[in-house]
C-alpha positions as a printed Julia matrix, in Angstrom:
525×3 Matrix{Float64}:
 164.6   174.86  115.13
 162.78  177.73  116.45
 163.49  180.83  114.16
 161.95  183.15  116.86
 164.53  186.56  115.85
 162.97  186.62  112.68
 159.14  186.13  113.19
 158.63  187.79  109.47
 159.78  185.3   107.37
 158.34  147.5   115.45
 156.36  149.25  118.1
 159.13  151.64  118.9
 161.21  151.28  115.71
 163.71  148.82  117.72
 161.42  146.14  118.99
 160.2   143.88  115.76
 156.35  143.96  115.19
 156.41  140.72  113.83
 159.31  137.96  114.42
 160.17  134.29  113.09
 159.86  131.5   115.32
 161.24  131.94  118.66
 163.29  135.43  117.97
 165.81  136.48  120.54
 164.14  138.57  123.25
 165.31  142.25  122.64
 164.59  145.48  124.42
 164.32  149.13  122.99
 168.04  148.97  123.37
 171.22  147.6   124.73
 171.93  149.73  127.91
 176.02  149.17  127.26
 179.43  151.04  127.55
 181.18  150.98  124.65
 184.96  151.38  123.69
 186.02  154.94  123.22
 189.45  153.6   121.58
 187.32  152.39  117.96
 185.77  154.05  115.81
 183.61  152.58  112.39
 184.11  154.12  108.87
 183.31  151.89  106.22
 186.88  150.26  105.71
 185.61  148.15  108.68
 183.39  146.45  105.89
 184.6   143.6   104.38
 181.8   143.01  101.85
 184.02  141.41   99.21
 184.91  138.78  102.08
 182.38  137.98  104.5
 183.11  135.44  107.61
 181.71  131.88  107.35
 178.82  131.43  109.44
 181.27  129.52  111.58
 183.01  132.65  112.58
 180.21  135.14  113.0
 179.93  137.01  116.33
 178.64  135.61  119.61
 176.08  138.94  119.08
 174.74  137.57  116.24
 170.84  136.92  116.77
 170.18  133.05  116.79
 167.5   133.79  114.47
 169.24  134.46  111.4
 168.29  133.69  107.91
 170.58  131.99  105.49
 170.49  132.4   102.0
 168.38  129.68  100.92
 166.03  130.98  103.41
 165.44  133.96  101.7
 165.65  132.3    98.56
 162.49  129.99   99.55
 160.64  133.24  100.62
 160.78  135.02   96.55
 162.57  137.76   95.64
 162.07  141.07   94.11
 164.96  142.41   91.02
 165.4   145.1    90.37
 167.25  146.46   87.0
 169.38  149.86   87.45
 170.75  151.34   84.19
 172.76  153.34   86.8
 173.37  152.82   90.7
 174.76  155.09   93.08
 177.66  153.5    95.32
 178.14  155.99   98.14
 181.1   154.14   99.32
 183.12  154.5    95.91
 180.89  157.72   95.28
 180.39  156.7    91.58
 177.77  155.56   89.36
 177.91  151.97   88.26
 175.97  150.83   85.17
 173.74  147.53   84.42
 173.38  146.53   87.8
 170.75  143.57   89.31
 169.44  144.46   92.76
 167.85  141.59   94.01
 165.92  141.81   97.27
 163.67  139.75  100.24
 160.46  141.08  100.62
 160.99  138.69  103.67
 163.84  140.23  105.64
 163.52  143.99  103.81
 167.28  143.53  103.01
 168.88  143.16   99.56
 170.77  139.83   98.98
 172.92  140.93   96.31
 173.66  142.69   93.81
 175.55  141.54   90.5
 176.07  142.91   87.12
 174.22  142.28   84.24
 174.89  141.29   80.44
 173.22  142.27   77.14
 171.37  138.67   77.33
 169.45  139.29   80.49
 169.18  142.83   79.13
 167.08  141.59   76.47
 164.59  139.38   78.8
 163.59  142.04   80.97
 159.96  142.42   81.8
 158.56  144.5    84.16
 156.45  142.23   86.58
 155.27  142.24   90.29
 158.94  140.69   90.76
 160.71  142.59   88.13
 161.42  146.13   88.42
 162.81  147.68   84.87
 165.05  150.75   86.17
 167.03  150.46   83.15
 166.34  154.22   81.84
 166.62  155.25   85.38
 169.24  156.29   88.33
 169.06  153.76   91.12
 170.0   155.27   94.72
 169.67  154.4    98.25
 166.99  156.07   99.89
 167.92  159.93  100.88
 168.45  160.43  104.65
 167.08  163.86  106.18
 168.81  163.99  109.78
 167.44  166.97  110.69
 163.42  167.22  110.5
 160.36  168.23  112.85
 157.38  166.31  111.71
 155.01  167.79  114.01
 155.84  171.35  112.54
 154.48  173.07  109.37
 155.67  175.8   106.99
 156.14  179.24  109.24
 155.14  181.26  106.28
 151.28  179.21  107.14
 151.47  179.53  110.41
 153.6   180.69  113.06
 155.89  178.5   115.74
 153.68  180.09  118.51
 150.38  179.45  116.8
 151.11  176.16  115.96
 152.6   175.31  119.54
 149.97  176.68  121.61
 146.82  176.86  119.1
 146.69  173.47  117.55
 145.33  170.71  119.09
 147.8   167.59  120.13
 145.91  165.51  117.69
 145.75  168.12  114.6
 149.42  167.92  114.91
 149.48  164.16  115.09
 147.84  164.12  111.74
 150.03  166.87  110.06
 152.76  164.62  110.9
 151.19  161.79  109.5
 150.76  163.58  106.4
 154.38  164.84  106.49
 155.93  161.39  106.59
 153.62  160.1   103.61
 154.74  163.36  101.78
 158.48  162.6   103.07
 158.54  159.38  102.0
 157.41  160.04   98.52
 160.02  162.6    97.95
 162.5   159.55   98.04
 163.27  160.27  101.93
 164.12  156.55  103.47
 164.51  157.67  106.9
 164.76  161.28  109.11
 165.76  162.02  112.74
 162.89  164.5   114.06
 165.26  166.4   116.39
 161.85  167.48  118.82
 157.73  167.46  118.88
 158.18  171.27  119.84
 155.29  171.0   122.25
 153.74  167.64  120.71
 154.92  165.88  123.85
 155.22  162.42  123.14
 153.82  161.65  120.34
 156.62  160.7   118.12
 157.27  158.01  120.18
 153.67  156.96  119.09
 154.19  157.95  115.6
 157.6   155.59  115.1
 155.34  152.89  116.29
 152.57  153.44  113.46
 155.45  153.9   110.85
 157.52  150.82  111.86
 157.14  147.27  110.69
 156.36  145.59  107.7
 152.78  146.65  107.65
 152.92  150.54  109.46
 149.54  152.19  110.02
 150.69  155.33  108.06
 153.77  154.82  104.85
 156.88  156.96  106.34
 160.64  156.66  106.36
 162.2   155.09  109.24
 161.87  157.17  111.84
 164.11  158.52  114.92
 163.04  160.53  117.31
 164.28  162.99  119.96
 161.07  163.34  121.61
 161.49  166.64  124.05
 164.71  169.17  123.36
 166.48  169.99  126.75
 166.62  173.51  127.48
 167.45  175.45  130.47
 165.0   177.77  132.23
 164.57  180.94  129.73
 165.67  179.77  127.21
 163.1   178.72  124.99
 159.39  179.32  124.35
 156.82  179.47  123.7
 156.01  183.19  126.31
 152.99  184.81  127.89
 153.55  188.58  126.99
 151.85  189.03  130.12
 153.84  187.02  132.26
 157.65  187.14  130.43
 158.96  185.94  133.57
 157.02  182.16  133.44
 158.3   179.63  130.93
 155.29  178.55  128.81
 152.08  179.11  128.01
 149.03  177.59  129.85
 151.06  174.82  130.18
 152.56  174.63  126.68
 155.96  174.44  126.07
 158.64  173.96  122.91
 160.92  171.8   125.39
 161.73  170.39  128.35
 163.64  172.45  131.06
 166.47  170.83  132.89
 168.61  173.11  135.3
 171.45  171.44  137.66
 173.56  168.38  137.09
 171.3   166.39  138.77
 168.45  168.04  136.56
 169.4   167.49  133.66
 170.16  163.79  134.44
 166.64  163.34  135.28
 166.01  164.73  132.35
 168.3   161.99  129.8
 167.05  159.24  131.81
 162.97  160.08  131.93
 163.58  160.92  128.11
 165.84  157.12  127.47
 163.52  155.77  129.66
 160.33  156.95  127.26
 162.09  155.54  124.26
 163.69  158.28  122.69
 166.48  157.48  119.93
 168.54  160.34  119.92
 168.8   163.52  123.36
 169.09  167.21  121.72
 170.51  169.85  123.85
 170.3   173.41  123.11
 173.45  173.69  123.95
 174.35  177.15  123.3
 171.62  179.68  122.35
 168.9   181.28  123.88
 165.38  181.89  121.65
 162.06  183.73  122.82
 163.71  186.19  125.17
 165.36  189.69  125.47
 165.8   190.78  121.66
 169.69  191.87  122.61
 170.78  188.16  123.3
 167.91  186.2   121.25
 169.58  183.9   119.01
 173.1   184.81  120.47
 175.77  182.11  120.6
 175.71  182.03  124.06
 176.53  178.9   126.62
 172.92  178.78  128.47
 174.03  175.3   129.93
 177.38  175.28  132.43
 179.96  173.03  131.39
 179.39  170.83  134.18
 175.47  170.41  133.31
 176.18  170.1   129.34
 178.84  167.32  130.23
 176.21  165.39  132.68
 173.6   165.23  129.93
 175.91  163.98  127.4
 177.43  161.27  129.72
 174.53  160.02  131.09
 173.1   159.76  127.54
 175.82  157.72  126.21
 176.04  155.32  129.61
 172.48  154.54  128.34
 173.33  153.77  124.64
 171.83  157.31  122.86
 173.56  159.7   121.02
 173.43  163.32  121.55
 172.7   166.1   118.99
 173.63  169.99  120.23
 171.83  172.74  118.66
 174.62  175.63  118.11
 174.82  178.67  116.2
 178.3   178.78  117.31
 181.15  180.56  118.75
 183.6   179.57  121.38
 180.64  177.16  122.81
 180.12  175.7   119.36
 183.74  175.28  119.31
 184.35  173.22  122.14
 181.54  171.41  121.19
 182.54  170.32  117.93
 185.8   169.44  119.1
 184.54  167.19  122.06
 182.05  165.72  123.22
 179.0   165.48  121.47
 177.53  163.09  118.27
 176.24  165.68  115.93
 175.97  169.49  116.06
 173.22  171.12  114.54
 173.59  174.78  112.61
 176.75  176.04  113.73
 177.14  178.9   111.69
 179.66  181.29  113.1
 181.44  178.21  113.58
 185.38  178.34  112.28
 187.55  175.04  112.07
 190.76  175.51  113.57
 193.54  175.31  111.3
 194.77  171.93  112.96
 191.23  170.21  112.46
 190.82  166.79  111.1
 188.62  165.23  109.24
 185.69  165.1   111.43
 184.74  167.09  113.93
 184.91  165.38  117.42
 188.09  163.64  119.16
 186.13  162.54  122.53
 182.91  160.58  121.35
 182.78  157.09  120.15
 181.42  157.82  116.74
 183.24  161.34  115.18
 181.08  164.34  115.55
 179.16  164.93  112.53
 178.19  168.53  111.04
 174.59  169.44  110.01
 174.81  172.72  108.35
 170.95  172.93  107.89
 171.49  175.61  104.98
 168.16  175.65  104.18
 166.29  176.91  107.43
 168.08  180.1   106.83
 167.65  180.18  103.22
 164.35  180.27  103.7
 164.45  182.89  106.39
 164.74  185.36  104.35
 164.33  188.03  106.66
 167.31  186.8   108.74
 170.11  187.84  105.78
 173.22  187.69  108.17
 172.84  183.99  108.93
 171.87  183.31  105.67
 175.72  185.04  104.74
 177.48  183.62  107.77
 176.2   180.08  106.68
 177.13  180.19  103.15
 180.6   181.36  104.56
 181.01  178.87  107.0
 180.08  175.84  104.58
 182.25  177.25  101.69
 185.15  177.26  104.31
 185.0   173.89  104.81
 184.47  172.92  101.56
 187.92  175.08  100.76
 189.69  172.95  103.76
 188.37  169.68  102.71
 188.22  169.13   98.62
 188.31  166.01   98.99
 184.69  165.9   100.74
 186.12  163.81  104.17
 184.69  165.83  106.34
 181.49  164.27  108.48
 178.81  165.84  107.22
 175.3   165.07  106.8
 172.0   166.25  105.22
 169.27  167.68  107.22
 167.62  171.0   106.47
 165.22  171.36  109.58
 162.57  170.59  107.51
 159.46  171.31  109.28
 160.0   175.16  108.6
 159.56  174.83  105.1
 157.63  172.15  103.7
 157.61  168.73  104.16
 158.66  166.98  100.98
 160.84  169.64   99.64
 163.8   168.07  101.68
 165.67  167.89   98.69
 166.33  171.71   98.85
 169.47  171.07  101.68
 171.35  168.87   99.3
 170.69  171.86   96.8
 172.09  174.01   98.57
 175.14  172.11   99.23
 175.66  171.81   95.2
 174.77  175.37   94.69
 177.46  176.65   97.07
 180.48  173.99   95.26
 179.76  170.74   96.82
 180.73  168.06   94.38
 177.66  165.76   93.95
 179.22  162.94   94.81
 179.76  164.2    97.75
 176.5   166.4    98.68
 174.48  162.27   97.66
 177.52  160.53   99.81
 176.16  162.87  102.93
 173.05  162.52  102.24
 172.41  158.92  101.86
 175.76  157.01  103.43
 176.55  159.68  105.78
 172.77  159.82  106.95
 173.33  156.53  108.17
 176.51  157.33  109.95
 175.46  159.79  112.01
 171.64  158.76  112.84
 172.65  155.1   113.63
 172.69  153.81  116.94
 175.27  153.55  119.42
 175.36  149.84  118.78
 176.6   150.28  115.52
 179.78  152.14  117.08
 182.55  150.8   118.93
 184.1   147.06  118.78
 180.75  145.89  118.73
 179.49  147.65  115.58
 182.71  146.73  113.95
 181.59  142.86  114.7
 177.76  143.88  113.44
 179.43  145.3   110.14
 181.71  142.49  109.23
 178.08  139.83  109.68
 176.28  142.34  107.48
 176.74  140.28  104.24
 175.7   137.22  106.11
 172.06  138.82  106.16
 172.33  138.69  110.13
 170.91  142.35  110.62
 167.09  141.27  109.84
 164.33  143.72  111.09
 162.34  140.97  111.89
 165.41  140.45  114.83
 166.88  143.75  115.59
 164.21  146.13  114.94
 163.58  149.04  112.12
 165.57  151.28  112.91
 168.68  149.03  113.61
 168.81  147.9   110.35
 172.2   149.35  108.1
 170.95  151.35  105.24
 172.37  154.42  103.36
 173.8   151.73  100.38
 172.94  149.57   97.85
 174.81  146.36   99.3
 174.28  142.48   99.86
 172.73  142.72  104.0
 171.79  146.54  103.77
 167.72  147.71  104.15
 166.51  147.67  100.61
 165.89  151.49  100.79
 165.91  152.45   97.46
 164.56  155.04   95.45
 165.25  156.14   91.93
 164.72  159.36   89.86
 163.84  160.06   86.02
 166.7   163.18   86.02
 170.55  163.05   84.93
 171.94  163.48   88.3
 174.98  164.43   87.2
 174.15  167.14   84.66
 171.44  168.09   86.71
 171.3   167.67   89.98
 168.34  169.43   91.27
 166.19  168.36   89.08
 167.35  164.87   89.57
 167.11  165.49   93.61
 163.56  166.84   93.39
 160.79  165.25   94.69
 158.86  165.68   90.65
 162.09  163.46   90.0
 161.25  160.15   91.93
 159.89  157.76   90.37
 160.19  154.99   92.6
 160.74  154.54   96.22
 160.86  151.12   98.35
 161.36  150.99  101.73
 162.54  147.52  103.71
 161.7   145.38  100.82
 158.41  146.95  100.09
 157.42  149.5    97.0
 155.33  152.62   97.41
 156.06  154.24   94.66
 156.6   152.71   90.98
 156.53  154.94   87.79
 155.7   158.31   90.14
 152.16  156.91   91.4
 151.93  156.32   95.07
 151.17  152.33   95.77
 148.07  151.22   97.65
């Protein structure tokens, strides 16, 4: 997010890197149409009774691994005093993760007794988490990797006065950072004037031996924007968009530009298309940051159905108002900000009735928290978050966790999730969005639909290997038999304390797809 009002305050993650004999041929993704009729929550998984082999879907890779498979490949368990079940939203006790370094995925996880409680010692194989909290790996669905605190140096500096590959090693440096903080995965929702190198960067964090340690890693590659909207501007020349060739986005005008745009961005290998949907930053001071519709109706519907003929989601960046309202109720996959936002009084549960998956909310609380400067948004925020909490006790509205990190420091991600307690969010429910509901709403498009319901009922059957589908098309988000074995765990009470639990001083160990990079706080080689 560009704060611009308030200047004071596998190769591509899809495509396996390495493979079993003779893996099923697979491209960046599956260019499909989907059903709009289904939609997935999680009482589409059966994991108390998975299918026989005999009965698993014709989309299943070929490739699979059984059981014994795994078995002959080692394992890794993993003893958790306490887990975190996002699904149930409670904490379980004495529980036995056991995982496949192999396949990255955990193949089960069972209960354990006072007799194997006394045998437990910590090994290469054993992990003693007995005194500890056991959680999936936090999701942050909001980040910019190639950004850096504003409060070192500003958006406009950093777009136009540091070098493409200074910013390639910030972000580097932020996804080591990220990752250590118990972060799992992120969706960076744009380079801001990186171009494409996060497209490079998911390459160098993917597979079972990345160049650089990082979450799993979406990427938006280039927000769409329409001509004026955005920066960064030549004070000389107000009228040009850019500077010296720089700029924070990629300008689309025109149904027929802004279909370019989806498919030269789909075609590049983005995950996810952002639209600024309906604000304008960078120009005149009366209408900078206004909730305004900069895109026509006709030209914010052509990038979100040519997107989702292709198999991406869209995220719309929205500080609300009528705009943000249609929005929210339509089409898109997840709205960013939002906060002038109001929910209707006849609102459901989520926040979209048009779009295969429902819409999902990203309040990002703490990009204007840590605006100070800008006090109203800060109030209209907390306002807007407390009313939903108010409609929706019960914590079923679709929200997830992402803080536009990037504006404040990488690694300090916790600070959305908070926020979230701070202003009455149960925890259960602030660690359910944040982990769980990560998932939901970064996932692909294959997960939606009838075909993700087929992919979710196989999930016990350990057919959703990386080594087949790809990093990023893995299920993670829970601590389940056939999930990623994303899992961190933290040293605090998390639910006496939450923040200090949360905090990245907190986690002691993080292990991403089977592997461990952090065990008793100290980063592994």
């Amino acid at each position: 997010m560009h704060v611009h009002p308030q200047p004071a305050q596998s190769l591509n993650g899809h495509a396996p890197t390495t493979s079993p004999p003779n893996p099923p041929e697979l491209g960046p993704r599956s260019f499909l149409r989907f059903d709009p009729n289904t939609t997935i929550t999680h009482t589409n998984l059966n994991l108390n009774n998975p299918r026989p082999s005999s009965q698993r879907s014709a989309h299943a890779p070929s490739g699979s691994l059984d059981d014994a498979g795994v078995a002959r490949t080692g394992s890794i368990n993993i003893y958790a005093g306490k887990l975190f079940d996002p699904y149930t939203r409670a904490l379980r006790s004495n529980q036995l993760i056991t995982v496949s370094p192999a396949s990255g995925l955990i193949t089960s996880v069972t209960s354990y007794g006072s007799v194997e409680d006394a045998r437990v010692k910590e090994s290469e194989t054993v992990v003693d988490l007995r005194n500890h909290t056991v959680m999936p790996g936090f999701v942050d669905v909001h980040v910019h990797l190639f950004l850096h605190e504003y409060s070192e140096t500003s958006w406009d500096d950093q777009v136009t006065r540091e070098s493409l590959a200074e910013r390639t090693i910030r972000a580097t440096v932020h996804a080591r950072r990220t990752l250590m903080a118990g972060y799992t995965a992120v969706r960076d929702l744009g380079t801001e004037g990186a171009e494409d190198a996060d497209l490079a960067l998911r390459k160098c964090l993917s597979g079972p031996k990345p160049i650089a340690p990082g979450p799993r890693y979406f990427c938006a590659n280039r927000a769409i924007v329409t001509t004026g909207a955005y920066g960064p501007r030549n004070q000389l020349y107000p009228n040009r968009d850019g500077v010296e060739g720089k700029m924070g986005a990629e300008v689309a005008d025109g149904v027929d530009g802004c279909v370019r745009a989806v498919r030269r961005q789909v075609g590049a290998g983005a995950d996810w298309i952002k639209v600024y949907a309906a604000n304008m930053n960078t120009v005149a001071p009366d209408v900078a940051g206004s909730a305004l519709g900069v895109f026509t109706d006709a030209e914010l519907t052509a990038i979100v159905d040519t997107a989702h003929a292709l198999g991406v989601k869209v995220a719309a960046h929205s500080s609300g108002g009528p705009r943000a309202s249609a929005l929210l109720a339509g089409k898109v996959d997840s709205v960013e900000h939002a906060i002038e936002w109001t929910e209707p009084s006849h609102a459901t549960g989520h926040l979209s009735t048009q779009t295969l998956s429902p819409t999902v909310w990203v309040p990002t609380l703490s990009v204007f928290y840590i605006s100070a400067g800008n006090s109203i948004a800060w109030t209209k925020a907390q306002r807007t978050f407390r009313d939903v909490l108010r409609r929706h006790p019960n914590g079923d509205f679709k929200i997830a966790c992402g803080g536009d990190t990037g504006v404040f420091a990488h690694g300090d991600n916790a600070l959305e999730m908070k926020l979230m307690v701070r202003l009455g969010a149960p925890w259960q429910h602030v660690l359910g969005w944040g982990t769980l509901g990560g998932w939901e709403c970064i996932r692909s498009m294959r997960w939606e639909g009838q075909q993700g319901v087929e992919r979710l009922q196989r999930v016990e059957q350990l057919g959703e290997d990386a080594r087949l589908v790809g990093d990023n098309e893995v299920p993670f988000g829970a601590l389940r038999k056939g999930f990623a074995a994303d899992i961190i765990a933290t040293a605090g009470d998390i639910a006496n304390n939450f923040e200090h639990a949360v905090d990245k001083g907190s986690i002691v160990f993080v292990m991403k797809g089977g592997r461990v990079y952090k065990r008793d706080g100290r980063e592994q080689a």
